[in-house]
PDB file of C-alpha atoms in Angstrom:
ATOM      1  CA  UNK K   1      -0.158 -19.381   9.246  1.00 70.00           C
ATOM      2  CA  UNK K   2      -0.305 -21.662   6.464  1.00 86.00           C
ATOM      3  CA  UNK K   3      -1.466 -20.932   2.913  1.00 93.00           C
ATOM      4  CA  UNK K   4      -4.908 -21.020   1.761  1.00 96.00           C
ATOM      5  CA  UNK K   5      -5.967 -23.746  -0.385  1.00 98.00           C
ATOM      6  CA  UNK K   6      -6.037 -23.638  -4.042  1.00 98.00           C
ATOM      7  CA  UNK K   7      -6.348 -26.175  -7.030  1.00 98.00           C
ATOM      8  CA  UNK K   8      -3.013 -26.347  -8.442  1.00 97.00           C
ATOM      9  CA  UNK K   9      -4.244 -26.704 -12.242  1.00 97.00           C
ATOM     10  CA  UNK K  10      -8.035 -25.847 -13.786  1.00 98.00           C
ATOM     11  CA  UNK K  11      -8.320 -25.742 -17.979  1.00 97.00           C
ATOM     12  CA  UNK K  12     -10.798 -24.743 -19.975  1.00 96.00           C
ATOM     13  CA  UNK K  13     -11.588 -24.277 -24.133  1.00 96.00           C
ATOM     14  CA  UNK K  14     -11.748 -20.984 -25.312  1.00 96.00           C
ATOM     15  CA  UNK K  15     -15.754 -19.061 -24.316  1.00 96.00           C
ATOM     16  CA  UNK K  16     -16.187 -21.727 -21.885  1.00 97.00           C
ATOM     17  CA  UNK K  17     -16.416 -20.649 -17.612  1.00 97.00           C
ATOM     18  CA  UNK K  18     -13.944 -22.434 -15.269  1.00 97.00           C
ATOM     19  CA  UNK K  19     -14.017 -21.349 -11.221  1.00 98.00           C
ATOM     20  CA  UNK K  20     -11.198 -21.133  -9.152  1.00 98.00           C
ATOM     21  CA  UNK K  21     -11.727 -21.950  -5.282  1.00 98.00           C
ATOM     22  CA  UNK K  22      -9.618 -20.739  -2.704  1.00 98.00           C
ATOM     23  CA  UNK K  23     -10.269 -22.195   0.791  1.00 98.00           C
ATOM     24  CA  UNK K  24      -9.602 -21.126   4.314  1.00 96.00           C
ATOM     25  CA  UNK K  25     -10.890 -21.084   7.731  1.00 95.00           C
ATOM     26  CA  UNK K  26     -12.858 -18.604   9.772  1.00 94.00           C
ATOM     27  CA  UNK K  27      -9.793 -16.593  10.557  1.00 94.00           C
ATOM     28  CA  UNK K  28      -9.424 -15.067   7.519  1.00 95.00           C
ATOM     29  CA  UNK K  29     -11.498 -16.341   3.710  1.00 96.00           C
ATOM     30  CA  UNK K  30     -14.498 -17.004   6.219  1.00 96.00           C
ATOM     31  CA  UNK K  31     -14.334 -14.064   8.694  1.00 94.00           C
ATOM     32  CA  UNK K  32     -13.826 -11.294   6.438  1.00 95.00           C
ATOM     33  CA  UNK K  33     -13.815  -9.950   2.960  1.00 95.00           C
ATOM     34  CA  UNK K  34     -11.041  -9.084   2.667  1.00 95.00           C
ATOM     35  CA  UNK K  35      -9.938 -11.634  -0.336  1.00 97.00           C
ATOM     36  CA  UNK K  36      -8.908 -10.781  -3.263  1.00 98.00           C
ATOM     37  CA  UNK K  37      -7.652 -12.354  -6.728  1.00 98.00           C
ATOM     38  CA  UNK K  38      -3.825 -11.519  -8.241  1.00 98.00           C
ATOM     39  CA  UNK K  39      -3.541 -12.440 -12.207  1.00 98.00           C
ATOM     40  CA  UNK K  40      -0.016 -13.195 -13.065  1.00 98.00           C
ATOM     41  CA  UNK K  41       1.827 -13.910 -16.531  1.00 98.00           C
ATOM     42  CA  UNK K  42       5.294 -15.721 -16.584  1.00 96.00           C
ATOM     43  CA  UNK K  43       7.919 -13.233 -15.421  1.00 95.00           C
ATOM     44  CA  UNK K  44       5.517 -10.857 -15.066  1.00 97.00           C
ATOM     45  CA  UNK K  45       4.347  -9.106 -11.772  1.00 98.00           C
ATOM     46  CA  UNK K  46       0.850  -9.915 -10.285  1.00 98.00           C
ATOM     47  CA  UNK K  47      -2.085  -7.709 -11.254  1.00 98.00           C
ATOM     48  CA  UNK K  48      -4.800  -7.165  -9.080  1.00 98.00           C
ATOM     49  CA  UNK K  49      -7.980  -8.437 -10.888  1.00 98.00           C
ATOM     50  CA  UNK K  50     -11.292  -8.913  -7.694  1.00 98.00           C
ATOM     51  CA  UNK K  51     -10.430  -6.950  -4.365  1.00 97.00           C
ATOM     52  CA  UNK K  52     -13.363  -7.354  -1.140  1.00 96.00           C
ATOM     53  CA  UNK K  53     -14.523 -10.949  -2.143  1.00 97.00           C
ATOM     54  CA  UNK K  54     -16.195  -9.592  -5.485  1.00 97.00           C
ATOM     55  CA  UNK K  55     -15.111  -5.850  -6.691  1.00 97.00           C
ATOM     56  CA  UNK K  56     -13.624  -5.063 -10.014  1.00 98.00           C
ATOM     57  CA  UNK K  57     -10.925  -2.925 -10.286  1.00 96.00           C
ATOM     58  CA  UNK K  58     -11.434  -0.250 -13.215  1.00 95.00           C
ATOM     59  CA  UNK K  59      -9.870  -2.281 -16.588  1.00 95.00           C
ATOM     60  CA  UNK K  60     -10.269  -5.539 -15.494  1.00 97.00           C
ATOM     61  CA  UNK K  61     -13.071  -7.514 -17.963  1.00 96.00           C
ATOM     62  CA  UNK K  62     -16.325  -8.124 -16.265  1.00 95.00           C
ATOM     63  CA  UNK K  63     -15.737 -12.084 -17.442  1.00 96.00           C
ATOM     64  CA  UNK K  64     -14.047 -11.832 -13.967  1.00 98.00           C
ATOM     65  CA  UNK K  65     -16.077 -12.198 -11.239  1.00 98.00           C
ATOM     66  CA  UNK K  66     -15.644 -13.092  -7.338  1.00 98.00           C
ATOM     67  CA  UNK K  67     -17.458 -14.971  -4.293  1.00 97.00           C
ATOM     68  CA  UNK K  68     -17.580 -16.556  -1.249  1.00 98.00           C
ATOM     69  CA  UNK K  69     -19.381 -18.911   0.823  1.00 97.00           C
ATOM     70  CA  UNK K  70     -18.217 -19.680   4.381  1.00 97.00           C
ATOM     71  CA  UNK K  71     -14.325 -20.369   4.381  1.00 97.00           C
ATOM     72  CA  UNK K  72     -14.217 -20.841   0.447  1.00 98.00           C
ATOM     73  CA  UNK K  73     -13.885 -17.638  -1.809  1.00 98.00           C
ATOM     74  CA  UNK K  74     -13.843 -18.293  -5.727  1.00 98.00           C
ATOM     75  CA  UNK K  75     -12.863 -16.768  -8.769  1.00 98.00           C
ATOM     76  CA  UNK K  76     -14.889 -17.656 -12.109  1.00 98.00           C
ATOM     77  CA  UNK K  77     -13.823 -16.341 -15.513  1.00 98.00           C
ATOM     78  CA  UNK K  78     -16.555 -16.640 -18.214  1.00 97.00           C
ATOM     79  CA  UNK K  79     -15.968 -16.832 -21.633  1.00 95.00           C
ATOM     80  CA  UNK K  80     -12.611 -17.997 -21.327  1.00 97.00           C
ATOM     81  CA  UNK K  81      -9.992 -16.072 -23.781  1.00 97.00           C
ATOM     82  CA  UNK K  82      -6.552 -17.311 -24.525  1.00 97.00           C
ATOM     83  CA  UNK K  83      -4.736 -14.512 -22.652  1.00 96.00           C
ATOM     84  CA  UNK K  84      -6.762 -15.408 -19.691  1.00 97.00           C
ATOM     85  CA  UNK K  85      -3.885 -18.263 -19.239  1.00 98.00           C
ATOM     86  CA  UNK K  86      -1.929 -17.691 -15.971  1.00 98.00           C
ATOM     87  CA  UNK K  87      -1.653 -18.117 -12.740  1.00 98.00           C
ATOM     88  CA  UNK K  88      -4.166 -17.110 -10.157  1.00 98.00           C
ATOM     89  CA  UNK K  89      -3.777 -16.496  -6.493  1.00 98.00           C
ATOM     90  CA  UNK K  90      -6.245 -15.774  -3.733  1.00 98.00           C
ATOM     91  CA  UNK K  91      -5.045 -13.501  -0.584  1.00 98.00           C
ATOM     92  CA  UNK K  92      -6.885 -12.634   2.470  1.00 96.00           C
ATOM     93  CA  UNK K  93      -6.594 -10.766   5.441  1.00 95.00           C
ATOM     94  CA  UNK K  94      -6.142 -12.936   8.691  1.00 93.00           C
ATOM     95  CA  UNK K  95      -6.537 -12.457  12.145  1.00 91.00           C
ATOM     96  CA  UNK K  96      -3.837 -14.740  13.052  1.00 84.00           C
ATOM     97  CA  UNK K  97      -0.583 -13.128  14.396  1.00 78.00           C
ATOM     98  CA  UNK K  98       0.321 -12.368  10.762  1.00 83.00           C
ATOM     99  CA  UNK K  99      -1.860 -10.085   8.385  1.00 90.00           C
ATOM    100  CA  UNK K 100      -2.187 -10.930   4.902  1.00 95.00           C
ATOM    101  CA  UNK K 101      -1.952 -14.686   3.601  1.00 96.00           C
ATOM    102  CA  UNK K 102      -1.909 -16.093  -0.018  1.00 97.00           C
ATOM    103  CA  UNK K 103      -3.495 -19.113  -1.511  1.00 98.00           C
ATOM    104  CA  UNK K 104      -1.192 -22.071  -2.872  1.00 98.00           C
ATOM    105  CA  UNK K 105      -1.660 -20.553  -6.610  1.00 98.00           C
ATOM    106  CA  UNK K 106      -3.978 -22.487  -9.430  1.00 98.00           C
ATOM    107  CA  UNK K 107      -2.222 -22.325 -13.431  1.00 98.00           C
ATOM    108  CA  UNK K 108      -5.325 -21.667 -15.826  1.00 98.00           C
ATOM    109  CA  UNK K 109      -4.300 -23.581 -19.138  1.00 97.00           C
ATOM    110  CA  UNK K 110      -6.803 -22.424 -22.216  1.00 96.00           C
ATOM    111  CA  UNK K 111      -6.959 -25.543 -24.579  1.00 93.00           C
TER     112      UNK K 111
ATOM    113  CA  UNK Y   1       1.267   6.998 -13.834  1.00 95.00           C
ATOM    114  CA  UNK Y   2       1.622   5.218 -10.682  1.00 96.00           C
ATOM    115  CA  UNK Y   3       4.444   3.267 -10.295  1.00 97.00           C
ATOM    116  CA  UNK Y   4       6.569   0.969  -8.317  1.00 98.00           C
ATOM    117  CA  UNK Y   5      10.549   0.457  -8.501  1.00 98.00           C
ATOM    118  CA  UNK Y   6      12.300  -1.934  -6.891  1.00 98.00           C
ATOM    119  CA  UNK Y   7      15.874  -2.212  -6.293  1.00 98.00           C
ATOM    120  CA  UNK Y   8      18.999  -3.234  -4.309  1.00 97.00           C
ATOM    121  CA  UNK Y   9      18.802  -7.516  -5.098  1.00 97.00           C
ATOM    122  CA  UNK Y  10      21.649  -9.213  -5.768  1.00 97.00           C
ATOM    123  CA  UNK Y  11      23.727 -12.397  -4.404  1.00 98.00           C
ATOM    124  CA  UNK Y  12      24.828 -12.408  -1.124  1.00 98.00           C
ATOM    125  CA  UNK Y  13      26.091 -15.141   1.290  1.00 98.00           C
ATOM    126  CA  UNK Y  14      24.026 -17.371   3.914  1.00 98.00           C
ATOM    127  CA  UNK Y  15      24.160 -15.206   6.980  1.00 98.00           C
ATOM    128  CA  UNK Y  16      24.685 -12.384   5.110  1.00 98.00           C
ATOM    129  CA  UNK Y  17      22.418  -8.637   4.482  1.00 98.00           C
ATOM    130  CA  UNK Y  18      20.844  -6.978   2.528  1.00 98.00           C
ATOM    131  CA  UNK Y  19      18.560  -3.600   1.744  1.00 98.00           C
ATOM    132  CA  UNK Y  20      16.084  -3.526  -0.377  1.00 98.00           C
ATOM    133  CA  UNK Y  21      14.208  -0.446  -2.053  1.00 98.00           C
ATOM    134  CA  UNK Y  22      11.120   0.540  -3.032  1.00 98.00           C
ATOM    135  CA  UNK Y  23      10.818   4.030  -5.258  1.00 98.00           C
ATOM    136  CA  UNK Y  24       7.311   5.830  -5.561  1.00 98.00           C
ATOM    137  CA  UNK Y  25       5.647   8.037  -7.803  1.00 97.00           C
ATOM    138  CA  UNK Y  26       2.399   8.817  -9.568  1.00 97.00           C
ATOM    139  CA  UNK Y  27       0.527   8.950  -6.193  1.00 97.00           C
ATOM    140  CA  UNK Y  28       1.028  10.805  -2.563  1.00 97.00           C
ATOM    141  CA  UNK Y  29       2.745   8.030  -1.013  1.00 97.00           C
ATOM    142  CA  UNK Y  30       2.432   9.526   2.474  1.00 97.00           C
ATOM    143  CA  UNK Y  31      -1.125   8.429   2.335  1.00 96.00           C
ATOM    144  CA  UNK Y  32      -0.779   4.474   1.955  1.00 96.00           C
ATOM    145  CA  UNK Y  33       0.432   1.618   3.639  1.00 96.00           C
ATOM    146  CA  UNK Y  34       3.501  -0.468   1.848  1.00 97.00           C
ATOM    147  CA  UNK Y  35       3.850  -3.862   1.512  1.00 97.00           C
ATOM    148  CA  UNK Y  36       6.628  -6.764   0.803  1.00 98.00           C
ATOM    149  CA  UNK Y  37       5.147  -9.281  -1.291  1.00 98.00           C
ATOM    150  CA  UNK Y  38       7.864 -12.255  -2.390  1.00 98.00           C
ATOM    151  CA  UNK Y  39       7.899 -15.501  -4.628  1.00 98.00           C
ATOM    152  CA  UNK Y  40      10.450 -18.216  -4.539  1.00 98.00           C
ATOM    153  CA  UNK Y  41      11.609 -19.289  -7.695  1.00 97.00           C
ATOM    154  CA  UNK Y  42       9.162 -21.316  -9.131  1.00 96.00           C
ATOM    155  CA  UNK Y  43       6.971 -20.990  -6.363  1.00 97.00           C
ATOM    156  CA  UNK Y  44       3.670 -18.960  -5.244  1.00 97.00           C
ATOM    157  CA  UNK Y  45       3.652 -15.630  -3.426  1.00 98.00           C
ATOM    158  CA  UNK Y  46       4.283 -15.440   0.220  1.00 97.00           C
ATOM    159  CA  UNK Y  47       3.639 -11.903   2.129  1.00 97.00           C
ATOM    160  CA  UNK Y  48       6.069 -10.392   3.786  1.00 97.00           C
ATOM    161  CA  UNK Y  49       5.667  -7.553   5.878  1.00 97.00           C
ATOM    162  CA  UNK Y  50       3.607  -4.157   5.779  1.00 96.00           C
ATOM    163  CA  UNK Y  51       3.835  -0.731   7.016  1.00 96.00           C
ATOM    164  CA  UNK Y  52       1.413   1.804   7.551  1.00 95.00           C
ATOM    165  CA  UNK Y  53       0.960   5.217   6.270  1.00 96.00           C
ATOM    166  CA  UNK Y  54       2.969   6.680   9.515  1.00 95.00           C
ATOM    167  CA  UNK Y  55       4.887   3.561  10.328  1.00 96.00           C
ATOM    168  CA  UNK Y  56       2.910   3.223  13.793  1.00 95.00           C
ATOM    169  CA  UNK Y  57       1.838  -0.168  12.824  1.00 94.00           C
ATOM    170  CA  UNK Y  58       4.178  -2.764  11.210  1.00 95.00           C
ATOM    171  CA  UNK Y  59       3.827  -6.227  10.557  1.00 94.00           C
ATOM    172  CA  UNK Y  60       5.768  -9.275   9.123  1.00 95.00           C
ATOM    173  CA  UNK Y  61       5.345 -12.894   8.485  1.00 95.00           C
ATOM    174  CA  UNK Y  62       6.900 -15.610  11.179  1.00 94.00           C
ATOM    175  CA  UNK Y  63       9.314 -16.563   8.678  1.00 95.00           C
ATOM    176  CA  UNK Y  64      10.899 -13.425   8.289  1.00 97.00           C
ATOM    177  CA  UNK Y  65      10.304 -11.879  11.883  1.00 96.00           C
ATOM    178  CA  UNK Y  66      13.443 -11.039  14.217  1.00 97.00           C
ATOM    179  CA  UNK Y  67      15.150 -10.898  10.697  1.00 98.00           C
ATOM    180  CA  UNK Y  68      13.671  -8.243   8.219  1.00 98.00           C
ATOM    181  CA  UNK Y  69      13.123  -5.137   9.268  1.00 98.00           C
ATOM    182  CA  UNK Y  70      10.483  -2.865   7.056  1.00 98.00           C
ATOM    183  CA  UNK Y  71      10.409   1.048   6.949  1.00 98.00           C
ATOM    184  CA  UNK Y  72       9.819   4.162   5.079  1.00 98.00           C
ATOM    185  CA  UNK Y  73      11.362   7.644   4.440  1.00 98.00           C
ATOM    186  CA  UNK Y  74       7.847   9.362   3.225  1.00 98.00           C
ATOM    187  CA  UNK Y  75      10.141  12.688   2.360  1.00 98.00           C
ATOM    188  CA  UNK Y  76      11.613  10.547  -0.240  1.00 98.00           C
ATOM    189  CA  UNK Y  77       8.787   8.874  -1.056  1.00 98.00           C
ATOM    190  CA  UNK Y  78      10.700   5.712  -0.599  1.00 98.00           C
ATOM    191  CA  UNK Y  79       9.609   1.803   1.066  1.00 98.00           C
ATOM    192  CA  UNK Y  80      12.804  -0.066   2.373  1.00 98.00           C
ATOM    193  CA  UNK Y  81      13.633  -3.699   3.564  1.00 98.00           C
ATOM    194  CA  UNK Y  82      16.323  -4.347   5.730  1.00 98.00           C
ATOM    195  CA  UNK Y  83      17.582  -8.370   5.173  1.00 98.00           C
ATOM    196  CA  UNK Y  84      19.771  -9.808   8.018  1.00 98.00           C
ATOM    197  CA  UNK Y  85      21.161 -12.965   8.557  1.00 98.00           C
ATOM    198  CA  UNK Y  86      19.503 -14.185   5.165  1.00 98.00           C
ATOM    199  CA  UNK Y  87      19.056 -17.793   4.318  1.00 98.00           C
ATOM    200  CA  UNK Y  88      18.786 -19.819   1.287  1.00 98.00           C
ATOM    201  CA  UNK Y  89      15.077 -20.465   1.823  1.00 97.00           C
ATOM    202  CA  UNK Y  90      15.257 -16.224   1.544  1.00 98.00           C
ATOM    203  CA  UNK Y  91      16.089 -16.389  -2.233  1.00 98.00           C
ATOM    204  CA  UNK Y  92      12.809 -15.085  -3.892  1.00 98.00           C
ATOM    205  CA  UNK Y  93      12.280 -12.147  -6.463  1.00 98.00           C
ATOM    206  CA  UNK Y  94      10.828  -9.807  -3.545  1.00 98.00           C
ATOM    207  CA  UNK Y  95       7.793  -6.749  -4.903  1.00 98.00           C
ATOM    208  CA  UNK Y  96       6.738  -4.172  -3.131  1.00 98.00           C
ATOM    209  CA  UNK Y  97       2.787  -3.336  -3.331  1.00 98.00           C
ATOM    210  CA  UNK Y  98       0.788  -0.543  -2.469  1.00 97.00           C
ATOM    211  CA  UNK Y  99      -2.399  -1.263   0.159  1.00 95.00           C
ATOM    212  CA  UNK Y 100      -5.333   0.785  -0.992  1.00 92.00           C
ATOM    213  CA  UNK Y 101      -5.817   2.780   3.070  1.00 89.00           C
ATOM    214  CA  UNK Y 102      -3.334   4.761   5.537  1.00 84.00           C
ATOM    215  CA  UNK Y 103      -4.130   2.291   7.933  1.00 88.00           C
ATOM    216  CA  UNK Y 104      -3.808  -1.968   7.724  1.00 85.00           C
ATOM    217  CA  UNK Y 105      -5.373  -3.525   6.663  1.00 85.00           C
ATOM    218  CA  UNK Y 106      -6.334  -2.034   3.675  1.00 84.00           C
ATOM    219  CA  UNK Y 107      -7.160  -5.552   2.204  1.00 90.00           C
ATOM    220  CA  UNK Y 108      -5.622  -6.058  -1.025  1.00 96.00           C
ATOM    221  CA  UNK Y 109      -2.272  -5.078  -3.005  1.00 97.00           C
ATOM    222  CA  UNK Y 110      -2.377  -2.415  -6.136  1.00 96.00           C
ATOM    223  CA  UNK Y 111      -0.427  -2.197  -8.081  1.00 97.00           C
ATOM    224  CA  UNK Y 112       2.898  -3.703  -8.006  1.00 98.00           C
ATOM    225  CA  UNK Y 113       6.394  -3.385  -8.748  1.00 98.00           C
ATOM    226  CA  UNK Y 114       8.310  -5.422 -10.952  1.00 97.00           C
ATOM    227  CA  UNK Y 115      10.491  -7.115  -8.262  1.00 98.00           C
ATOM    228  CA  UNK Y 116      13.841  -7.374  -7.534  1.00 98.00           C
ATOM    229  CA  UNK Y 117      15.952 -10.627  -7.372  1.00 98.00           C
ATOM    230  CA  UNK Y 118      17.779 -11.808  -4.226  1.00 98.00           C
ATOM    231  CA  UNK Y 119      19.331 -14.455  -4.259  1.00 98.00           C
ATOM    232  CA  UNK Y 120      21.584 -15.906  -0.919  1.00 98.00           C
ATOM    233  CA  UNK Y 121      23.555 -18.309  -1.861  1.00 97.00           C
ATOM    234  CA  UNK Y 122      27.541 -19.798  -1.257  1.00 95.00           C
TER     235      UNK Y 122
END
C-alpha cells in the first residue's frame, strides 16, 4: 500500500488561504470518506484537525475546512495565522489488505 | 481529561524485542478500538496496526506483519505492542491513538499520545 500523495511544501502570508491536496485512488481517498487531516508541531504529537472528508472536531478554528473530489481530498486553511505553520498529513481508510494509510506529509511555512 | 501514555522505548539490537505500552484514562477504553501510529525520524507517519474494542479484529501494516504483534488488557485499561526481530528501518517514535468506534474502522485517530522512542540499533 503506498502512501497517498501530498505536496511536500505550500506557504502562504499571514490572512491569505493556501489548500493542501492529498491524492489517492479509488481504494481508499476516492471510495470512501473516511479521510481525515492530522496538524503537527515539531516534536509535538499530531492533532486531529478534519475527520470524514470535511468535519470539525470541537476546538479546531473553522479557517479549517475539508473536501474531496474523486481520488483527491484537500485541506484549505483561510486566513492563514502564524501558528498555523506545521506539518499536515492526510489519512484514509483503504480497502487494500491494510486499513488505514497516510499521505506523504506537506510543511505549511507562514511568510 | 482523556489521555494517552506511552511507554517501554528504548535501544535495542537488530534482531532484537521489544514491548511497547499504551496507558488509558479519561474515557471507557473498553469501548474503542486502539491504534499504532509511528514516524521515522525525520520522516511522515506510517500506521501500524489496530485493534478493536474486543480484539476480534486486528490489523497491521505489511511492513510490520509476522513481526508485531498488537493487543489489549481492557481490565487494565492498557494497549500493548509486542516488537520481534526489530530492524533498523523499525526505529521510529511509535503513538498510540484512539479510533472514534468499537469496531474498525472507525476512520480517523483522536487523540494521541505523546510517543515513545525506539530506536534498534548496533
Amino acid at each position: 500500500q503506498s502512501a497517498l500523495t501530498q505536496p511536500a511544501s505550500v506557504s502562504g502570508s499571514p490572512g491569505q488561504s493556501i489548500t493542501i491536496s492529498c491524492t489517492g485512488t479509488s481504494s481508499d481517498v476516492g471510495g470512501y470518506n473516511y479521510v481525515s487531516w492530522y496538524q503537527q508541531h515539531p516534536g509535538k504529537a499530531p492533532k486531529l484537525m478534519i475527520y470524514e472528508v470535511s468535519n470539525r472536531p470541537s476546538g479546531v478554528p473553522d479557517r479549517f475546512s475539508g473536501s474531496k473530489s474523486g481520488n483527491t481530498a484537500s485541506l484549505t486553511i483561510s486566513g492563514l495565522q502564524a501558528e498555523d505553520e506545521a506539518d499536515y498529513y492526510c489519512s484514509s481508510y483503504t480497502s487494500s489488505s491494510t486499513l488505514y494509510v497516510f499521505g506523504t506529509g506537506t510543511k505549511v511555512t507562514v511568510l | 481529561e482523556v489521555q494517552l501514555v506511552e511507554s517501554g522505548g528504548g535501544l535495542v539490537k537488530p534482531g532484537g524485542s521489544l514491548r511497547l505500552s499504551c496507558a488509558a484514562s479519561g474515557f471507557t477504553f473498553s469501548s474503542y478500538s486502539m491504534n499504532w501510529v509511528r514516524q521515522a525520524p525525520g520522516k511522515g507517519l506510517e500506521w501500524v496496526s489496530s485493534i478493536s474494542s474486543s480484539s476480534s479484529y486486528i490489523y497491521y501494516a505489511d511492513s510490520v506483519k509476522g513481526r508485531f504483534t498488537i493487543s489489549r488488557d481492557n481490565a487494565k485499561n492498557s494497549l500493548y505492542l509486542q516488537m520481534n526481530s526489530l530492524r533498523a528501518e523499525d526505529t521510529a517514535v511509535y503513538y498510540c491513538a484512539r479510533d472514534p468506534y468499537s469496531n474498525l474502522p472507525g476512520g480517523w485517530f483522536d487523540p494521541w499520545g505523546q510517543g515513545t522512542l525506539v530506536t534498534v540499533s548496533s
